[in-house]
XYZ file of C-alpha atoms in Angstrom:
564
model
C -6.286 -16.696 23.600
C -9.293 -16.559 25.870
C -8.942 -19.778 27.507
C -5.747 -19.010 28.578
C -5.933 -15.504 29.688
C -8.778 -16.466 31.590
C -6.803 -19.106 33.528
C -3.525 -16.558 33.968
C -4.669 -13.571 34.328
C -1.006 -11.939 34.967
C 0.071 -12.836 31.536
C -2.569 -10.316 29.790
C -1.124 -7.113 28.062
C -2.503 -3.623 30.024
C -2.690 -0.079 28.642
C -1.196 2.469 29.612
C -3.907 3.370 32.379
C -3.506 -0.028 33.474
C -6.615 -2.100 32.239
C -6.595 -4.947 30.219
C -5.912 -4.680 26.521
C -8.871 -6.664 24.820
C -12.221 -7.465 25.590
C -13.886 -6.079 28.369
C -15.377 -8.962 30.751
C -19.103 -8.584 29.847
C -19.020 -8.740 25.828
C -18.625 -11.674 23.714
C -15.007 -11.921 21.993
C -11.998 -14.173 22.729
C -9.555 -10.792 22.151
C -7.736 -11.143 25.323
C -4.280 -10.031 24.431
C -1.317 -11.769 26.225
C 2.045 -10.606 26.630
C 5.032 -12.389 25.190
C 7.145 -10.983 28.300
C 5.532 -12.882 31.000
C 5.402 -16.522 31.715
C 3.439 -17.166 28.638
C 6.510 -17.194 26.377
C 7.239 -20.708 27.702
C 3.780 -22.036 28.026
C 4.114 -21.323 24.121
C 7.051 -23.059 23.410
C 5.926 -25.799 25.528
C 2.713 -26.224 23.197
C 4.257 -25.674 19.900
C 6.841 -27.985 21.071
C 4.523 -30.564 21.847
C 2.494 -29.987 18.553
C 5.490 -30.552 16.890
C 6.658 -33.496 18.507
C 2.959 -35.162 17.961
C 2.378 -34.363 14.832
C 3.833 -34.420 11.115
C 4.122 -30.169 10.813
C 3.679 -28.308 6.851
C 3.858 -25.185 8.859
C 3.559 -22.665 11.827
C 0.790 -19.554 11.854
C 1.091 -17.384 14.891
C -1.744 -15.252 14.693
C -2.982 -11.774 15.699
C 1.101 -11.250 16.946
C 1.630 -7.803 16.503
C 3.619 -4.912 18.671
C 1.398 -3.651 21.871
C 2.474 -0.927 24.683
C 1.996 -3.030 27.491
C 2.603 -1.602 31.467
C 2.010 -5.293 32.728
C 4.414 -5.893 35.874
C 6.810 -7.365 33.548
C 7.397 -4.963 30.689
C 7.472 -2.777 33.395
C 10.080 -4.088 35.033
C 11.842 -4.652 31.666
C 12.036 -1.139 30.848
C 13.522 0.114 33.963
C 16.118 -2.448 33.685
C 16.984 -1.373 30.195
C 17.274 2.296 31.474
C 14.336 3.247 29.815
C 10.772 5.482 31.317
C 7.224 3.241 31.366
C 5.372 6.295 32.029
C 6.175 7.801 28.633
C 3.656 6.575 25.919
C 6.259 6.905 23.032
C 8.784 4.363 24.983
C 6.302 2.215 25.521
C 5.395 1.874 21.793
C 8.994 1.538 20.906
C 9.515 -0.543 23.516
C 6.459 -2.997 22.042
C 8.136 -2.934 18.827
C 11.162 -4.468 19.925
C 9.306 -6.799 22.434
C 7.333 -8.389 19.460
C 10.256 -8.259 17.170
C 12.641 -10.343 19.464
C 9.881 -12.497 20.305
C 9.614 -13.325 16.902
C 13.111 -14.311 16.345
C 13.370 -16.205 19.760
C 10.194 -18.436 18.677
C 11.570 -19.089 15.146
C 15.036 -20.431 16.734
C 13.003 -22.777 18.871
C 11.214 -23.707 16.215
C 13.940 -24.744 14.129
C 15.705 -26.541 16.589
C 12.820 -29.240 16.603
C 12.021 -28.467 12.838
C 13.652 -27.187 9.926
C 11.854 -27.110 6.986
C 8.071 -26.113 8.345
C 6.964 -22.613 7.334
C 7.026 -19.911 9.603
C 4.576 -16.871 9.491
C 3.485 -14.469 12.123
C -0.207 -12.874 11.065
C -0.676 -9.056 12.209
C -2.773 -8.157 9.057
C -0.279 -6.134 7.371
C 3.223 -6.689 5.850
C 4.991 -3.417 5.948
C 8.415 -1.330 6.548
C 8.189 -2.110 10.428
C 8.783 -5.986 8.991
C 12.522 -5.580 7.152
C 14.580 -5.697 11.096
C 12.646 -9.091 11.630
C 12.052 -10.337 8.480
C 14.678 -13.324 8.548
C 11.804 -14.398 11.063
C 9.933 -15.880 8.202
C 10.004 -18.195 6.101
C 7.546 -16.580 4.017
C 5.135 -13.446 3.997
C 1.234 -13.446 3.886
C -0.307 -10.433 2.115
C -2.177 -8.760 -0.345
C 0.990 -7.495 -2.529
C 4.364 -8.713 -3.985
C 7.212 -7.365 -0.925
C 10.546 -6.008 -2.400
C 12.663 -8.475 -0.162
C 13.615 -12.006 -0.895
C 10.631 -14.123 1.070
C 8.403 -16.306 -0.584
C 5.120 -14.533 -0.855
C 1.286 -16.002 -0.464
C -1.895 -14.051 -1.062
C -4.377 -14.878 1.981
C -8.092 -14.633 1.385
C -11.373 -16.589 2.673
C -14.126 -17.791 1.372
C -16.315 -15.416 3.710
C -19.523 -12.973 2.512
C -17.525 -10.728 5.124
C -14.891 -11.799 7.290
C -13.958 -14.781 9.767
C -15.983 -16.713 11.385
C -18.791 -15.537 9.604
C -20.190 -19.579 9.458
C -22.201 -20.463 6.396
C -21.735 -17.695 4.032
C -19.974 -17.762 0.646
C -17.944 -15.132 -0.889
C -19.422 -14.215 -4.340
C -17.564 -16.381 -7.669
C -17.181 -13.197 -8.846
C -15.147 -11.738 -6.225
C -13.110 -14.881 -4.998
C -11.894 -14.822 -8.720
C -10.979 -11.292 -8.164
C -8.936 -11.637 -4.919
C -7.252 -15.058 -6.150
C -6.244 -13.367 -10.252
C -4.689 -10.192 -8.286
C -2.284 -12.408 -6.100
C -1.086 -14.206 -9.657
C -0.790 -11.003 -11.334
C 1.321 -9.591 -8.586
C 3.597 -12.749 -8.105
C 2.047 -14.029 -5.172
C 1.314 -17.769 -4.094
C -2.926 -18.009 -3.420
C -4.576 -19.012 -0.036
C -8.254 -19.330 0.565
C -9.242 -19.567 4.303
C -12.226 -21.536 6.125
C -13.138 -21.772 9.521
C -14.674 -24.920 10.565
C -17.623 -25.486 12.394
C -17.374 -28.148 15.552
C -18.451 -30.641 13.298
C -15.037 -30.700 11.264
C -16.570 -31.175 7.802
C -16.678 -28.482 4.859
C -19.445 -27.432 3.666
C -19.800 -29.227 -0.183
C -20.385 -25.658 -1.623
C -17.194 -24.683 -0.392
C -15.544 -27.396 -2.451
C -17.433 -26.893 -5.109
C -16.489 -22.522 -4.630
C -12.918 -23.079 -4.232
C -12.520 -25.464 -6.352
C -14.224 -23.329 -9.658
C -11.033 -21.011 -8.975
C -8.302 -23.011 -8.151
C -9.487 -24.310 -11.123
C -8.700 -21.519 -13.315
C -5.467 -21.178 -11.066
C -4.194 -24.209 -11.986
C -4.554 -23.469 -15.551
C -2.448 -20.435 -15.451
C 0.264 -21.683 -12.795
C 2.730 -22.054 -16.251
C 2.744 -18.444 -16.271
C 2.682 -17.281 -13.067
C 5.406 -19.936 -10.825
C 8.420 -17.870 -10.452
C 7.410 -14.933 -12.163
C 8.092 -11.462 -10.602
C 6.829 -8.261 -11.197
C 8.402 -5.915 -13.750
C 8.436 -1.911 -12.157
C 10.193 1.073 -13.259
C 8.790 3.696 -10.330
C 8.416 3.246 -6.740
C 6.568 4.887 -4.277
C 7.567 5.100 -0.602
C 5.116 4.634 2.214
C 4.741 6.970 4.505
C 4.101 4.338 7.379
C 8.264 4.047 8.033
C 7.783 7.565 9.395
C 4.165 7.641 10.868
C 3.325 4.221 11.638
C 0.562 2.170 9.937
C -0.640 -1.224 10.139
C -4.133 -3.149 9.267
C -7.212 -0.691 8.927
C -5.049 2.794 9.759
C -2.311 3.064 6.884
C -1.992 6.579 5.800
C -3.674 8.250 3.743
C -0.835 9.530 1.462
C 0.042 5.728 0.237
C -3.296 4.532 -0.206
C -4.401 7.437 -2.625
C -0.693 7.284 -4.099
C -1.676 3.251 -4.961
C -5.014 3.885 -6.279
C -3.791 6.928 -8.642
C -0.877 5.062 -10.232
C -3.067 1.743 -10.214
C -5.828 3.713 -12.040
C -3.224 5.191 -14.552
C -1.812 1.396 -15.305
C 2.094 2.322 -14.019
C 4.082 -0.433 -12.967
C 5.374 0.541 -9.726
C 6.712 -0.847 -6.284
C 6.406 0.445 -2.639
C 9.295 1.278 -0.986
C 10.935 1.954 2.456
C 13.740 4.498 2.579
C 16.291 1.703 2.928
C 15.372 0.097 -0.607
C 17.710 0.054 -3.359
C 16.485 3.216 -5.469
C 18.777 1.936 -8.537
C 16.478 -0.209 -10.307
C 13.616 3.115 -10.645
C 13.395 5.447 -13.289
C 10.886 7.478 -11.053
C 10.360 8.175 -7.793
C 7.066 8.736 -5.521
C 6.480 10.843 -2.106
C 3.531 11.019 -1.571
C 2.742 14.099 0.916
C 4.205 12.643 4.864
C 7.972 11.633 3.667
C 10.512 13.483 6.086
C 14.219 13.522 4.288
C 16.895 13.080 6.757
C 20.576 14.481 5.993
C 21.653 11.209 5.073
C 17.864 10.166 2.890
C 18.302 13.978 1.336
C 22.057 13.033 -0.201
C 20.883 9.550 -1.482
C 18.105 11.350 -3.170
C 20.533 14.024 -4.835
C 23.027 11.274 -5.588
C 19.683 9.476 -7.417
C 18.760 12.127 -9.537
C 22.482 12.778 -10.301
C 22.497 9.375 -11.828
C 19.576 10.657 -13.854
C 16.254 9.408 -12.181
C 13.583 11.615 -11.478
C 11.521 12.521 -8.353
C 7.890 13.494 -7.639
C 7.307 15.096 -4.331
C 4.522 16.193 -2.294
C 3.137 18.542 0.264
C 6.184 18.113 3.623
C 7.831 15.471 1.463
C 11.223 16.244 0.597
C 11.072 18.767 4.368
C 12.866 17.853 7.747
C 11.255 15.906 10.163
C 10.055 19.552 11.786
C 8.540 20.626 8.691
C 10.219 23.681 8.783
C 12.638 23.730 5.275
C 13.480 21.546 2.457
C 15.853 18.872 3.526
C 16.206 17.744 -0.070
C 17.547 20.533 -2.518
C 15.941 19.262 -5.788
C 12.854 21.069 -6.284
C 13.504 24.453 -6.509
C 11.241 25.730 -3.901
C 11.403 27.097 0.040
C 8.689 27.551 2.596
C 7.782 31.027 2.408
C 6.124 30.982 5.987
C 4.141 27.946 8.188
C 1.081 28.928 7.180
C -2.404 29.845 8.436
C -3.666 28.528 12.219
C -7.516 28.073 12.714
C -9.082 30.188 16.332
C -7.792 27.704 18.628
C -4.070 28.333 16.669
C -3.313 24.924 15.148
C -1.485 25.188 11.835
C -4.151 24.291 9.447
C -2.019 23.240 6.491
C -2.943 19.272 5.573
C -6.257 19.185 7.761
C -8.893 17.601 6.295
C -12.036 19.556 6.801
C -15.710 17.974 6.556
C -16.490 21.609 4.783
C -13.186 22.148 3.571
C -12.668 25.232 5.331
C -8.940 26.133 3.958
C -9.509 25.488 0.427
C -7.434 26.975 -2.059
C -7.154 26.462 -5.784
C -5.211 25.418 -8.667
C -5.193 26.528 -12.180
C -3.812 23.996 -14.723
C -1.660 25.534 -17.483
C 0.355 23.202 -20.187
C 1.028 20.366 -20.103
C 0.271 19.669 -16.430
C -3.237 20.215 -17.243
C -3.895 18.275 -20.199
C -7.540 16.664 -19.755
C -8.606 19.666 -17.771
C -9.989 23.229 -17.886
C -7.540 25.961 -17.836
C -9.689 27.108 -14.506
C -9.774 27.200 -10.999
C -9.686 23.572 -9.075
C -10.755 22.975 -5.742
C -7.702 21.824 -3.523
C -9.783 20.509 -0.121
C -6.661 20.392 1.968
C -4.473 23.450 2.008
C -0.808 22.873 1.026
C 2.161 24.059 2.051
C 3.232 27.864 1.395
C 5.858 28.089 -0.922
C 8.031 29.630 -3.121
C 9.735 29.334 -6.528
C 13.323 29.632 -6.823
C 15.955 29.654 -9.280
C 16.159 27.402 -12.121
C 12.316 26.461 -11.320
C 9.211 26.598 -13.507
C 5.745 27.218 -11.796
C 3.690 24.442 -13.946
C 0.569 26.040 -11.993
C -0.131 28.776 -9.891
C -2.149 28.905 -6.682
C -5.246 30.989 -6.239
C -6.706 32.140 -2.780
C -10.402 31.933 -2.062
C -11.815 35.441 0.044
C -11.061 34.097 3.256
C -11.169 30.725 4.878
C -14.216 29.116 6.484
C -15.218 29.897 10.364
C -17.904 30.985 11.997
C -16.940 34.450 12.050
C -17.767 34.574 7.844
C -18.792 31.870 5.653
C -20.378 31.092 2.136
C -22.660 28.872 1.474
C -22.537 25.231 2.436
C -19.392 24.904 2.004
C -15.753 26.438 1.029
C -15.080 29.951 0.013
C -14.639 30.049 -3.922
C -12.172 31.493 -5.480
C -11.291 35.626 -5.440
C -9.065 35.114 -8.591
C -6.017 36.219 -7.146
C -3.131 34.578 -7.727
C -0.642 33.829 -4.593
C 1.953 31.192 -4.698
C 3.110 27.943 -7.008
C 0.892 24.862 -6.668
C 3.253 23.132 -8.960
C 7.015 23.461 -9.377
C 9.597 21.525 -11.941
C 13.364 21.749 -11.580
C 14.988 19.947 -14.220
C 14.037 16.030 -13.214
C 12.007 16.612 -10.033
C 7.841 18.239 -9.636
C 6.551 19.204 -6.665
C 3.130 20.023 -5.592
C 2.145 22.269 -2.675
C -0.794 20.505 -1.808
C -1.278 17.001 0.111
C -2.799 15.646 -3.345
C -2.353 12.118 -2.429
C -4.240 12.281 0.344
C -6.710 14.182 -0.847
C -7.748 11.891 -3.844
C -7.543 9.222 -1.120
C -10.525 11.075 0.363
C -13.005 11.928 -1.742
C -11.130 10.633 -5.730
C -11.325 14.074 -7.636
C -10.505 13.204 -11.312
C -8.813 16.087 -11.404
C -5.782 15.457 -8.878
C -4.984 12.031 -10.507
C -5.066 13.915 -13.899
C -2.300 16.413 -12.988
C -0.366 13.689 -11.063
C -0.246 11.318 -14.294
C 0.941 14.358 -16.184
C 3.229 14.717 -13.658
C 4.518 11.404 -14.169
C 4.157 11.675 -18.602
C 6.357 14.526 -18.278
C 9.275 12.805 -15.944
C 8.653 9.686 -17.771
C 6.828 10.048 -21.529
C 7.845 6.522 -22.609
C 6.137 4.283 -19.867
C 6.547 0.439 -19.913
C 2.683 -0.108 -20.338
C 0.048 2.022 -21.952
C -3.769 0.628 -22.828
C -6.811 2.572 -24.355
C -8.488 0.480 -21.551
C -10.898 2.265 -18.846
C -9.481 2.941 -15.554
C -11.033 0.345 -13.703
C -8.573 -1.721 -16.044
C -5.479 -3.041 -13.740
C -2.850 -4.060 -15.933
C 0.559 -5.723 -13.977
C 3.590 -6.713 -16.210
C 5.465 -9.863 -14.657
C 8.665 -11.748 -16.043
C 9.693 -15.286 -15.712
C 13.246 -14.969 -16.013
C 13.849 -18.539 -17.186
C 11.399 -18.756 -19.725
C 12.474 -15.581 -21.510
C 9.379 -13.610 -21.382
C 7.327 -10.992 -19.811
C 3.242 -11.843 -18.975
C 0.767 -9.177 -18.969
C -2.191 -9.223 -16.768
C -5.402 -7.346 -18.014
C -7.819 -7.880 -14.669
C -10.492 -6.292 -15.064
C -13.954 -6.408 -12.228
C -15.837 -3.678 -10.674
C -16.454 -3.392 -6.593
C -19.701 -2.019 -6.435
C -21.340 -0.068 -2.664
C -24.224 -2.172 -2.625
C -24.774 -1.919 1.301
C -24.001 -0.139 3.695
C -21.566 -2.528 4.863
C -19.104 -3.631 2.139
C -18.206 -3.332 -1.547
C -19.330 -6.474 -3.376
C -18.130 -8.226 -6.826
C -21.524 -9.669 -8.428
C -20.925 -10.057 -11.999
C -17.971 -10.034 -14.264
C -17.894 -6.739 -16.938
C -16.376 -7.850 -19.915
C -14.548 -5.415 -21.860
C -13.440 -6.144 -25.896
C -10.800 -4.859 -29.029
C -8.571 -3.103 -25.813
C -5.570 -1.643 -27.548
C -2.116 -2.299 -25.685
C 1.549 -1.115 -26.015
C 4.326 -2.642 -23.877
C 7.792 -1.256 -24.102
C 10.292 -4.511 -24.539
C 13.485 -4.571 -23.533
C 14.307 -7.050 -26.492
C 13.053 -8.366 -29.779
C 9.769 -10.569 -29.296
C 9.614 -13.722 -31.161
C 5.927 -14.121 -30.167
C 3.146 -12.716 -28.468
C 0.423 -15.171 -27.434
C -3.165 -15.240 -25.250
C -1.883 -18.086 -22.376
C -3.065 -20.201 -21.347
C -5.655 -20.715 -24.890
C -2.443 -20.474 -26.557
C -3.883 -18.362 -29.165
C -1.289 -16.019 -30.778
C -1.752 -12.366 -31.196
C -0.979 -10.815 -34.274
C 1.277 -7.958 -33.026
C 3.267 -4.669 -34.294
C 6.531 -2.643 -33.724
C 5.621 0.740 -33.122
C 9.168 2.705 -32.760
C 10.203 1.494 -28.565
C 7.022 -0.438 -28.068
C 4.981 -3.923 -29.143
C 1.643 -2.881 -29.952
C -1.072 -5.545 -29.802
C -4.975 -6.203 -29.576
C -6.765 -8.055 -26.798
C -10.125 -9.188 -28.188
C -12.194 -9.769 -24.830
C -10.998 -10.022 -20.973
C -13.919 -11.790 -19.009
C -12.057 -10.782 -15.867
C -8.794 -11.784 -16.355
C -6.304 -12.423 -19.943
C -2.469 -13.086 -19.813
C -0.424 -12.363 -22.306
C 3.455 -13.657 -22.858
C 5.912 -12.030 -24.707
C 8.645 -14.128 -25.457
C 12.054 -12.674 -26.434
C 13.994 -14.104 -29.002
């Protein structure tokens, strides 16, 4: 709020070496970030209040509201009185997490005393585990996917080549499609953003833009309102333990998203705190720390017969110093090697990948892929096999690791053949792999790692609820509408394409044709039928699974299932 940070001054958040958190004074921007502890609280009310009073009100977006670790005189003073130390930077970020989250709830109870139907949504970019204290704050979330809680969820896009305020440029058909099709198939409500220009009028083209897609919306609404998505894994984000928000969410989830995405498994992500009941399988991608308590709910899961897929310090103690949870069969053998300045080198990501180490596929882990050395760019953890565990793939050294004392070549070491350790472990209903393979993939996409981790998963889980002869760019989400009786299957299928420097762009529509598809239902089907043509499918029983042909997807086909 520039105008009024420029007007009050005192009410503007301050880092911790106390300047002003925002935009310096000499560079265009309105980013002036005020704090909810000072006077400006009731200045707030006071305009919502009046907006409120003044005008008829659908709804309520508070935007850019999001935790900051303010030293203003005020938070300050705050602190102290709570018995807690402003000098120490993680207080102060705690400390901004409950600030925001109690602001949040205070606003939404003064809201509703002058209003009590509007919606309710406070914008920070990102809808994640830091949300579920606060989340009876809302009346609905704004994101990108379907949450596991109760809220009412809306997909939020613009109409912008790149972002807002970015006046008189159209997003591509193409790609508007894209971002509007993906909220349906994951549950979600659609939202298209515009800013306007002083004028107040939209620009005809942007009728005309929206309107082509809403268009299509509209058309498959039938099949989409109340529909939720059907999962049988779940993956927990790392960002409950390390933080994540907009722009900076860890690496671990967002390669752990893309694999299973990629491989077309129906999947949720989870906080530690979800209810692990409804999963057949669970993810941990590389940075999840198991707790005494998180390491007996996990063992009391996979007594109840799920599985678990672990890896890197998942399944370790917050130190990283032993396995919390007792399921894979393996222990840390030692921490590891430390580069010259002796850091522990284990995880780092290395523009010349100076810690390599390799894995050899054997069996069925390595199905699709030579039984050879693979390059592992981060190194993993250093472990060993214990009883009642089966080494599904070795680890193999390279001569030495990368410094400027001795070096090969441009970049890593290869590989001296020798044999040291287990890259991948199975006991009974849990795998484990040494190395941080989510993040990895998340960094450079080697075919290989996403090949051993959907083994991985065929061997926890051979009977999957979707399978498609399909390419990968394929992204096939299985919903049900409960009251209907029946399942829909999205097939979306468009291609992001590097085209600048800039930004991926969605030009033209691929269309792919005769893609095979096998969906596992939980009942007879009556019917299976292309919605919203309403063109039925001929379709087979193939032992546990309805087997069925999809003639063409330009972009996007549905598919119902109905039970009966």
């Amino acid at each position: 709020d520039h105008y009024t940070a420029t007007r009050h001054p005192k009410w503007v958040a301050h880092d911790g070496a106390g300047k002003v958190i925002g935009t310096p004074p000499f560079e265009a921007g309105f980013y002036q970030t005020l704090c909810v502890n000072t006077p400006y609280r009731d200045f707030l009310k006071e305009h919502t209040a009046e907006i409120l009073e003044a005008f008829p009100t659908d709804g309520l977006f508070f935007d850019i509201v999001r935790p900051e670790p303010c030293t203003c005189r005020y938070c300050r003073e705050k602190m102290l009185t709570a018995g807690l130390e402003p000098s120490n930077a993680e207080i102060r970020e705690q400390f901004g997490l409950q600030t925001i989250n109690e602001f949040k709830e205070d606003m939404t109870r003064f809201v509703r005393e002058r209003n009590a139907d509007c919606t309710i949504f406070y914008n920070a970019g990102h809808i994640g585990p830091r949300h579920r204290p606060v989340k009876h704050a809302y009346s609905h979330f704004e994101l990108e996917t379907l949450p596991s809680g109760q809220c009412d969820c809306l997909g939020h896009t613009g109409k912008f080549h790149t972002s807002w305020g970015d006046f008189h440029s159209f997003k591509n058909l193409p790609a508007l499609r894209y971002e509007c099709l993906r909220m349906l198939t994951h549950g979600a409500k659609c939202l298209i953003g515009d800013q306007l220009a002083p004028s107040g009028q939209i620009d005809p083209h942007v009728y005309q833009l929206v309107g082509e897609v809403y268009q299509e919306v509209e058309q498959k609404e039938p099949w989409c309102t109340g529909s939720r998505r059907v999962t049988e894994k779940g993956v927990l984000t790392p960002e409950e333990f390390t933080g994540g928000e907009a722009g900076v969410l860890p690496d671990a989830i967002k390669g752990a998203v893309r694999m299973l995405e990629q491989g077309g498994h129906q999947f949720d992500v989870l906080g530690s705190a979800s209810d692990f009941a409804k999963y057949r399988v669970l993810v941990l991608p590389d940075q999840i720390p198991v707790s005494a308590a998180f390491a007996r709910t996990l063992e009391e899961y996979v007594g109840a017969g799920g599985s678990v897929m672990a890896s890197f310090a998942s399944g370790m103690d917050e130190q990283q110093t032993r396995f919390a949870a007792n399921l894979f069969g393996v222990s840390l053998v030692h921490p590891g090697p430390r580069d010259l300045s002796g850091n522990l080198v284990r995880g780092k990501a290395c523009e010349r990948h100076d810690y390599c180490e390799y894995l050899v596929p054997k069996g069925p882990i390595g199905n699709g892929l030579p039984q050879t050395e693979h390059a592992m760019y981060r190194r993993g953890m250093a472990i060993q096999a214990g009883a009642g565990a089966e080494v599904l793939a070795p680890m193999v050294k390279s001569f030495f690791d990368r410094t400027y004392r001795h070096f090969c070549s441009h970049r890593q070491t290869p590989s001296s053949g020798e044999e040291v350790q287990p890259g991948i472990v199975r006991k009974e209903r849990c795998i484990y792999f040494s190395s941080p393979i989510f993040s990895q993939f998340n960094d450079n996409a080697p075919r290989w790692c996403k090949q051993l981790v959907l083994n991985a998963l065929q061997l926890l889980l051979p009977e999957p609820l979707v399978k498609h002869d399909g390419p990968s760019t394929l992204q096939v989400t299985l919903t049900q509408q409960e009251g209907q009786g029946r399942w829909i299957l999205h097939l979306l299928h468009f291609i992001p394409e590097r085209r600048s420097e800039q930004l991926d762009v969605i030009e033209d529509v691929i269309p792919l044709f005769k893609v095979k598809v096998w969906v596992k239902a939980p009942a007879p089907v009556r019917e299976v039928t292309l919605v919203p043509e309403q063109a039925p499918l001929a379709f087979r029983r193939e032992e546990s699974y309805v087997g069925f042909e999809v003639d063409r997807i330009n972009g996007h086909s549905m598919v119902s299932l109905t039970f009966g």
